[in-house]
Coordinates of C-alpha atoms and ligand atoms in Angstrom, one line a residue:
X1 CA 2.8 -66.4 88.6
X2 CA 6.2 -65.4 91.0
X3 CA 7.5 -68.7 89.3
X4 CA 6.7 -67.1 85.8
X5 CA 8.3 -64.5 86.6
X6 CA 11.5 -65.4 87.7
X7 CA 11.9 -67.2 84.9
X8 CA 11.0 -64.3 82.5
X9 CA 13.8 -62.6 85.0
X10 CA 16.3 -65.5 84.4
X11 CA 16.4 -64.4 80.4
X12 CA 16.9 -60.5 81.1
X13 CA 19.9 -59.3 79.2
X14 CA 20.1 -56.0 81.1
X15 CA 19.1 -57.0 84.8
X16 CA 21.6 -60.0 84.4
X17 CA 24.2 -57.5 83.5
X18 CA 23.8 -55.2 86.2
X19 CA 23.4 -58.3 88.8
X20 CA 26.6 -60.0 87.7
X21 CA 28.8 -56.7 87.7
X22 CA 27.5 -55.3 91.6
X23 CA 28.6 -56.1 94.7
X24 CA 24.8 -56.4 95.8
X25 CA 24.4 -58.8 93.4
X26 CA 27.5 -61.0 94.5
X27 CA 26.1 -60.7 98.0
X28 CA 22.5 -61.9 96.5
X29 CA 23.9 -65.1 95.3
X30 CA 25.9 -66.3 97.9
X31 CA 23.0 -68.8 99.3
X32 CA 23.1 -70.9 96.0
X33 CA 26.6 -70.4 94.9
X34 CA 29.8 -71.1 96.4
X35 CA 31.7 -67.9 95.4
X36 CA 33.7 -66.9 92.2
X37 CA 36.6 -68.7 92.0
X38 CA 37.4 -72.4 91.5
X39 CA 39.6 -71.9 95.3
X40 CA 36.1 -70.8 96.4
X41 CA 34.5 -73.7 94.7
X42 CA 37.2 -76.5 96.3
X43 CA 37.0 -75.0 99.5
X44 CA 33.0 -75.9 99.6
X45 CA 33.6 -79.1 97.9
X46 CA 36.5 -79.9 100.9
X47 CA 33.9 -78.2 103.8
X48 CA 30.6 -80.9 102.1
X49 CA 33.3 -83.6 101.7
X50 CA 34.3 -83.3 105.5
X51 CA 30.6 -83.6 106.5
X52 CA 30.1 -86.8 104.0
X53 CA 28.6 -85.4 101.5
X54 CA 30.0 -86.1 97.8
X55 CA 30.5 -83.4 95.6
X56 CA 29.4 -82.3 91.8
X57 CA 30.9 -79.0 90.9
X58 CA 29.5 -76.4 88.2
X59 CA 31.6 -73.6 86.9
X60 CA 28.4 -71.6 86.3
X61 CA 27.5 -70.7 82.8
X62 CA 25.5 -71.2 79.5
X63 CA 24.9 -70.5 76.6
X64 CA 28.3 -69.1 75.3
X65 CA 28.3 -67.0 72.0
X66 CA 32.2 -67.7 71.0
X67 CA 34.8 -70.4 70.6
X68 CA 37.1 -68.4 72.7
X69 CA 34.4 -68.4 75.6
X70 CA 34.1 -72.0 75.6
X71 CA 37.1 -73.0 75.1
X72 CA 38.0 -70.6 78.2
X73 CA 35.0 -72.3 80.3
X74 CA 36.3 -75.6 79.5
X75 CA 39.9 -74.8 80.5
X76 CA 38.5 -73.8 84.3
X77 CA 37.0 -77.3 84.2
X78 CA 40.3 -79.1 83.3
X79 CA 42.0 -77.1 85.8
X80 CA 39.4 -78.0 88.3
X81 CA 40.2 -82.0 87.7
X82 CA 43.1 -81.5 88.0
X83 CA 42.9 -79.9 91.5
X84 CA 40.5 -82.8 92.9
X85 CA 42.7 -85.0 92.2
X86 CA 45.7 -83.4 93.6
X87 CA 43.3 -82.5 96.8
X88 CA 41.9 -85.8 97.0
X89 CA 38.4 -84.8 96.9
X90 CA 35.2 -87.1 96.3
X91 CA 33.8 -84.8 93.4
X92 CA 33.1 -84.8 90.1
X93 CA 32.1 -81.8 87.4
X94 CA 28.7 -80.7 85.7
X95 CA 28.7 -79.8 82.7
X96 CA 26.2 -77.5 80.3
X97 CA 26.8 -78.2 77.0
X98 CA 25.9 -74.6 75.2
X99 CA 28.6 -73.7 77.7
X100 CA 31.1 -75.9 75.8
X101 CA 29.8 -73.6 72.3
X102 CA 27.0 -76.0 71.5
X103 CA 25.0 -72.6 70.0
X104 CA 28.6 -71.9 68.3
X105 CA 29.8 -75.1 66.6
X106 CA 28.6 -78.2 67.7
X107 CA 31.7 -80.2 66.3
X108 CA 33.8 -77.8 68.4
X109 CA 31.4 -78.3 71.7
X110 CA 31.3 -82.1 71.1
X111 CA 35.5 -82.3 71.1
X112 CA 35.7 -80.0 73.5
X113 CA 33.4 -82.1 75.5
X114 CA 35.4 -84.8 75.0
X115 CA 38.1 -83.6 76.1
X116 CA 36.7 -82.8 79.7
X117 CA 35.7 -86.6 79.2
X118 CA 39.3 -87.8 78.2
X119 CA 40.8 -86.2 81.0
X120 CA 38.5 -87.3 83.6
X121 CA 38.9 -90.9 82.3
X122 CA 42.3 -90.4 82.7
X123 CA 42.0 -89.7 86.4
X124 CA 39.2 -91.3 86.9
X125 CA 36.7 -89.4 87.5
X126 CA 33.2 -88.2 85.6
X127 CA 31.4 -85.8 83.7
X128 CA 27.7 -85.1 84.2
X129 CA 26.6 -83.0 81.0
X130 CA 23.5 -80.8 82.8
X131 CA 20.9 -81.3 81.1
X132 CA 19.0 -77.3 79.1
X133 CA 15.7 -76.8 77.9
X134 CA 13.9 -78.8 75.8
X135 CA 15.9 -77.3 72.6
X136 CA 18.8 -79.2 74.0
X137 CA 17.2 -82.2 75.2
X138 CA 17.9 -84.5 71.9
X139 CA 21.4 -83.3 71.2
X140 CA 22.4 -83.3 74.7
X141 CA 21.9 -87.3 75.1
X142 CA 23.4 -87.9 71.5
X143 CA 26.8 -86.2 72.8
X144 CA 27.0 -88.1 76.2
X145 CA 25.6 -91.4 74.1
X146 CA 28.3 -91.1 71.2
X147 CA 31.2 -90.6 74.6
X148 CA 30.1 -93.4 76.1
X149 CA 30.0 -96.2 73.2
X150 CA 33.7 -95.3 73.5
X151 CA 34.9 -97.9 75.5
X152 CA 37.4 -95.9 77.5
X153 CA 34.6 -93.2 78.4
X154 CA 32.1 -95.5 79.4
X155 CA 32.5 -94.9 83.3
X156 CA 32.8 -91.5 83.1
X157 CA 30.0 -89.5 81.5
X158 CA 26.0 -89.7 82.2
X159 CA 23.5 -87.9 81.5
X160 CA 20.5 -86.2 83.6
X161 CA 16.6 -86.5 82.7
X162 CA 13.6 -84.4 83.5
X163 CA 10.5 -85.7 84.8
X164 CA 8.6 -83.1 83.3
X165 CA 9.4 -83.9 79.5
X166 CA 6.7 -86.4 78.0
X167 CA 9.5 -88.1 76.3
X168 CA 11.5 -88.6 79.4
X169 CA 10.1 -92.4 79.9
X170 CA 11.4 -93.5 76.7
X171 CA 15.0 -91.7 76.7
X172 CA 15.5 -93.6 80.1
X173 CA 14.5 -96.8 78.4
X174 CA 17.3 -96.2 76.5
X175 CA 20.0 -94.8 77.8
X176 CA 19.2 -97.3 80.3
X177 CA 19.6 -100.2 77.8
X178 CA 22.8 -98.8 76.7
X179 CA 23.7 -99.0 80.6
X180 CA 24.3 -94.9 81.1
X181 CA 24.4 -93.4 84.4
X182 CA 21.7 -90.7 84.7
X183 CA 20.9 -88.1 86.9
X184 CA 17.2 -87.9 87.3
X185 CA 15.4 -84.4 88.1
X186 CA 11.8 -82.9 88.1
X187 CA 13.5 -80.2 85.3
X188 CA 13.8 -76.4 85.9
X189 CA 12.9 -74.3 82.6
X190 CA 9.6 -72.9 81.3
X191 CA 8.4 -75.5 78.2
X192 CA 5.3 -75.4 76.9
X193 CA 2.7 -78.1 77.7
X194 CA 3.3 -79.7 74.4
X195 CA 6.5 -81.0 75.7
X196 CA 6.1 -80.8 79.6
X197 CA 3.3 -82.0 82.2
X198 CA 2.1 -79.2 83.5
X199 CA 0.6 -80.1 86.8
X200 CA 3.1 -80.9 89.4
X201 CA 1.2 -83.7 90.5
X202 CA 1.7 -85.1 87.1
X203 CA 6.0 -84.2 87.2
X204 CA 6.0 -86.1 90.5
X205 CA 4.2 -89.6 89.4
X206 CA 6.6 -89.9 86.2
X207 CA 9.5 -89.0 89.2
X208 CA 8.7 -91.8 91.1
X209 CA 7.7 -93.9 87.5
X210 CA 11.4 -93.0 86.5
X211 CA 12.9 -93.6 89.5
X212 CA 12.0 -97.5 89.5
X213 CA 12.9 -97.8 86.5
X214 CA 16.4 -96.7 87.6
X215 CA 17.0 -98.2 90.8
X216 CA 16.0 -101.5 89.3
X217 CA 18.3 -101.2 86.1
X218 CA 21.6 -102.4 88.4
X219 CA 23.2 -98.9 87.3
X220 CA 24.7 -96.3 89.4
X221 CA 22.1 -93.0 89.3
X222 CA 21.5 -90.0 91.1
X223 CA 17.9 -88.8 92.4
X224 CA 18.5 -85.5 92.6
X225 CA 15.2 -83.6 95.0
X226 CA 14.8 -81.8 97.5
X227 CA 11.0 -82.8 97.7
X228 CA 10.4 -85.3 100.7
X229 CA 8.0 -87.2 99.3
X230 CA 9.8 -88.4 96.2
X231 CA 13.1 -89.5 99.1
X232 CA 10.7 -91.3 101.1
X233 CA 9.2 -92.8 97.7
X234 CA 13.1 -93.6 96.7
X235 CA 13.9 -95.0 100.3
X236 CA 10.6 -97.2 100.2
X237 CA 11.1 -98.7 97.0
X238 CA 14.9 -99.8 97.6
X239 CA 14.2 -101.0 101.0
X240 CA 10.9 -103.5 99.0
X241 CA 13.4 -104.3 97.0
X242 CA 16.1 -104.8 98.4
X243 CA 18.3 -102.6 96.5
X244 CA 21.3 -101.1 98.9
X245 CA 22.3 -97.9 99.6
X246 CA 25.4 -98.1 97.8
X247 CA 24.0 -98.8 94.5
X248 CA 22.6 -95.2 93.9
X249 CA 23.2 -91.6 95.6
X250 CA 20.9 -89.1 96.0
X251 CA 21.6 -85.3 95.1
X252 CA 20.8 -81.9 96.1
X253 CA 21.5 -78.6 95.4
X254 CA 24.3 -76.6 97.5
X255 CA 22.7 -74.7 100.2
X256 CA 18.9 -75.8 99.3
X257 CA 17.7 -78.3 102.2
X258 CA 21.1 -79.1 104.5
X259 CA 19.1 -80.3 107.0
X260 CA 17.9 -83.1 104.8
X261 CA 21.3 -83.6 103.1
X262 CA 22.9 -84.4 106.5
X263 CA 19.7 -86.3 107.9
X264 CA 20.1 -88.6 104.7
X265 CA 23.8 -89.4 105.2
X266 CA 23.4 -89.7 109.0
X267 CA 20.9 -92.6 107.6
X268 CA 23.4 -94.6 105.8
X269 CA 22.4 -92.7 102.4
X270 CA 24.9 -91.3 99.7
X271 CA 24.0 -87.7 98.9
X272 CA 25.7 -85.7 96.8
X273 CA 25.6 -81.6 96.8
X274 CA 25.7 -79.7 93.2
X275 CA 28.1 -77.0 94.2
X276 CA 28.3 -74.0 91.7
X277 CA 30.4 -71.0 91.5
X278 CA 31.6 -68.6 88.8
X279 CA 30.7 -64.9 88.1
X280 CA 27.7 -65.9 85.7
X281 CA 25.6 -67.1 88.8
X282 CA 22.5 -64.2 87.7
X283 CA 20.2 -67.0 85.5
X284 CA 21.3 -70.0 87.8
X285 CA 19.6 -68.1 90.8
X286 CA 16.9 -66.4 89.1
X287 CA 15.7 -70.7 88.4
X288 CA 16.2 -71.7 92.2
X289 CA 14.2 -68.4 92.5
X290 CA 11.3 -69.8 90.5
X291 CA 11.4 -72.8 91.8
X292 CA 10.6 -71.7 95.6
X293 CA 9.6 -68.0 95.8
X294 CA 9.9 -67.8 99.6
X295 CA 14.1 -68.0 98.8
X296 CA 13.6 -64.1 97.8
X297 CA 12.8 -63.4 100.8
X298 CA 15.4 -65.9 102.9
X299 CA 17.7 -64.0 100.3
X300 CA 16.5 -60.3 101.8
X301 CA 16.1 -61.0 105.1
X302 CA 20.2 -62.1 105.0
X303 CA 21.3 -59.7 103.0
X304 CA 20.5 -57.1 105.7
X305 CA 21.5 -59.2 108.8
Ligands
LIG401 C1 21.7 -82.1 92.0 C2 20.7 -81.5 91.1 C3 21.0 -81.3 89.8 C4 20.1 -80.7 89.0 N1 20.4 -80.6 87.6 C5 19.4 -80.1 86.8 C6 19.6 -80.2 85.4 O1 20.6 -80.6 84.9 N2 18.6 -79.7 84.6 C7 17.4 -79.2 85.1 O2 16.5 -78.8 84.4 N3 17.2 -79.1 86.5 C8 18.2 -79.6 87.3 N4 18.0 -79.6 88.7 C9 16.8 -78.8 89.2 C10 15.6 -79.6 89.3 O3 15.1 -79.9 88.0 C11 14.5 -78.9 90.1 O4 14.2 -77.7 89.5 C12 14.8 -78.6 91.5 O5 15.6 -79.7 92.1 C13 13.6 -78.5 92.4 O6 12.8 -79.7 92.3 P1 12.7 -80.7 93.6 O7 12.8 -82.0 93.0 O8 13.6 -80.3 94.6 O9 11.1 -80.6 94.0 P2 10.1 -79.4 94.2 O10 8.8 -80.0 94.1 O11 10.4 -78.2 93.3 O12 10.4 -78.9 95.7 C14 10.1 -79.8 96.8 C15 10.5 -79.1 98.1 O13 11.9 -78.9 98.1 C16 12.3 -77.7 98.6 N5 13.0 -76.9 97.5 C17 13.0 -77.2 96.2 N6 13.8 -76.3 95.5 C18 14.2 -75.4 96.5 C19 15.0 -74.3 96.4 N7 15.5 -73.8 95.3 N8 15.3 -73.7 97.6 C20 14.8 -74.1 98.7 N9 14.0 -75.2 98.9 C21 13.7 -75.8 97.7 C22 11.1 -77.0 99.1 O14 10.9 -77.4 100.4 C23 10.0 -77.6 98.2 O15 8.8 -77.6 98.8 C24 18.9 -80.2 89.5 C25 18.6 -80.4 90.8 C26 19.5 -81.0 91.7 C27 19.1 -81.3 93.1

């Protein structure tokens, strides 16, 4: 039910409003997110960098209503390239596509989009595009799979799949045979049990399904969990087969398990840490919210220390 209703909280117009615009509220998402700026973001990125940890970075936001407001979101994200580059860092950008103006003009998002894409190319580096609710699902992997049959932008876009979605086993089939890098997650929005598994023991067996599928393909992909039984599930499998740690990473979120992010590198793992920042941090933290209820309280006690 708490889960429920933090995601019921994570669509209020009014509460978001009132979050984003208070200095309680800034305080309140401090845990998840690295700050406001793209300095702040950088800084986190340097700080997870210098304890081996790699680095995915989301200037949080979704949903965008106008061309102005995506093209403004994307322009933060070229800047923020451009700065990894300059500052050396191992890191790399996430990417929500009704961010880019997906809900606006989805010829506009997809150029815009691939724009993000060109530049990364350019400097080498990548573009994860985040992957929404179940609305999204089929438009989000036809942008990333019309970047990468162009040849230049093959190494750097991917895409990310939910375990929950029924459909998920055959959209890795093929964005697998078309040799995409995907990030694979349990998924984080309500959908209806027409298009999601509802029990999370359910979720977790097509995780672990998914996942062999993956580290067996031969192509660089994140498992991105927190859960300790899916790592040990990921960790068995590539030692049966023989699959080495530098053929995948796994990912977690920015301050959500740190013990376990530095255990796994400490290991010989990869591990990369999601890092968002940015002023629209209210629906981002309202999902971690739902996802583990006791964070509320982590969230309260700390606020008051
Ligand atoms: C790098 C990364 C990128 C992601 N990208 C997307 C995306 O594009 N689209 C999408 O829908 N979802 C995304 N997610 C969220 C994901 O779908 C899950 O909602 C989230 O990771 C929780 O699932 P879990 O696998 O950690 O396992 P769960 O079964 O939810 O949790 C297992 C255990 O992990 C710990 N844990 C989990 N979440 C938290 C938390 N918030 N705070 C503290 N402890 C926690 C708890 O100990 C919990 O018992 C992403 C997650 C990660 C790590």
């Amino acid at each position: 039910m708490l889960r429920a209703t933090f995601i019921a909280l994570s669509a209020s117009k009014s509460l978001r409003s009132f979050a984003e615009k208070t200095a309680l509220g800034q305080r309140l998402s401090s845990r998840f997110a690295a700050g406001l700026t793209t300095e702040d973001a950088l800084r986190a990125a340097r700080a997870m960098n210098q304890l081996g940890l790699s680095v995915s970075v989301d200037n949080l936001g979704e949903n965008v209503t106008n061309a102005e407001e995506a093209r403004h979101s994307a322009q933060l994200y070229h800047q923020m390239l451009d700065q990894m580059s300059e500052q050396e860092l191992n890191a790399n950008v996430s990417v929500k596509l009704t961010h880019m103006g997906l809900d606006v003009d989805e010829q506009m998002a997809y150029e815009i989009t691939r724009d993000l894409v060109q530049h990364a190319a350019r400097i080498n580096n990548f573009v994860r595009a985040d992957m929404e609710g179940s609305a999204y699902t089929q438009r989000t992997l036809d942008f990333v799979r019309r970047l990468h049959r162009e040849p230049e932008y093959a190494n750097h876009v991917g895409a990310v799949i939910q375990s929950y979605l029924h459909r998920s086993e055959k959209d890795v089939e093929q964005l697998v045979s078309e040799r995409i890098r995907i990030r694979l997650c349990k998924g984080a929005y309500k959908e209806p049990p027409q298009v999601a598994f509802e029990k999370k023991a359910d979720v977790d067996a097509n995780y672990v399904k998914l996942m062999q599928i993956l580290l067996k393909s031969g192509i660089y992909h994140g498992i991105a969990t927190h859960d300790e039984k899916m790592i040990r599930a990921t960790i068995d499998f590539a030692r049966r087969e023989n699959i080495p740690a530098t053929a995948f990473e796994f990912q977690m979120l920015y301050g959500v398990r740190r013990d376990l992010q530095q255990k796994l590198v400490k290991d010989g793992w990869r591990c990369r840490v999601y890092i968002p920042f940015g002023t629209e941090w209210y629906p981002y933290l309202m999902r971690r919210l739902a996802e583990r209820p006791a964070n509320a309280l982590f969230i309260l006690k700390n606020l008051f220390r």
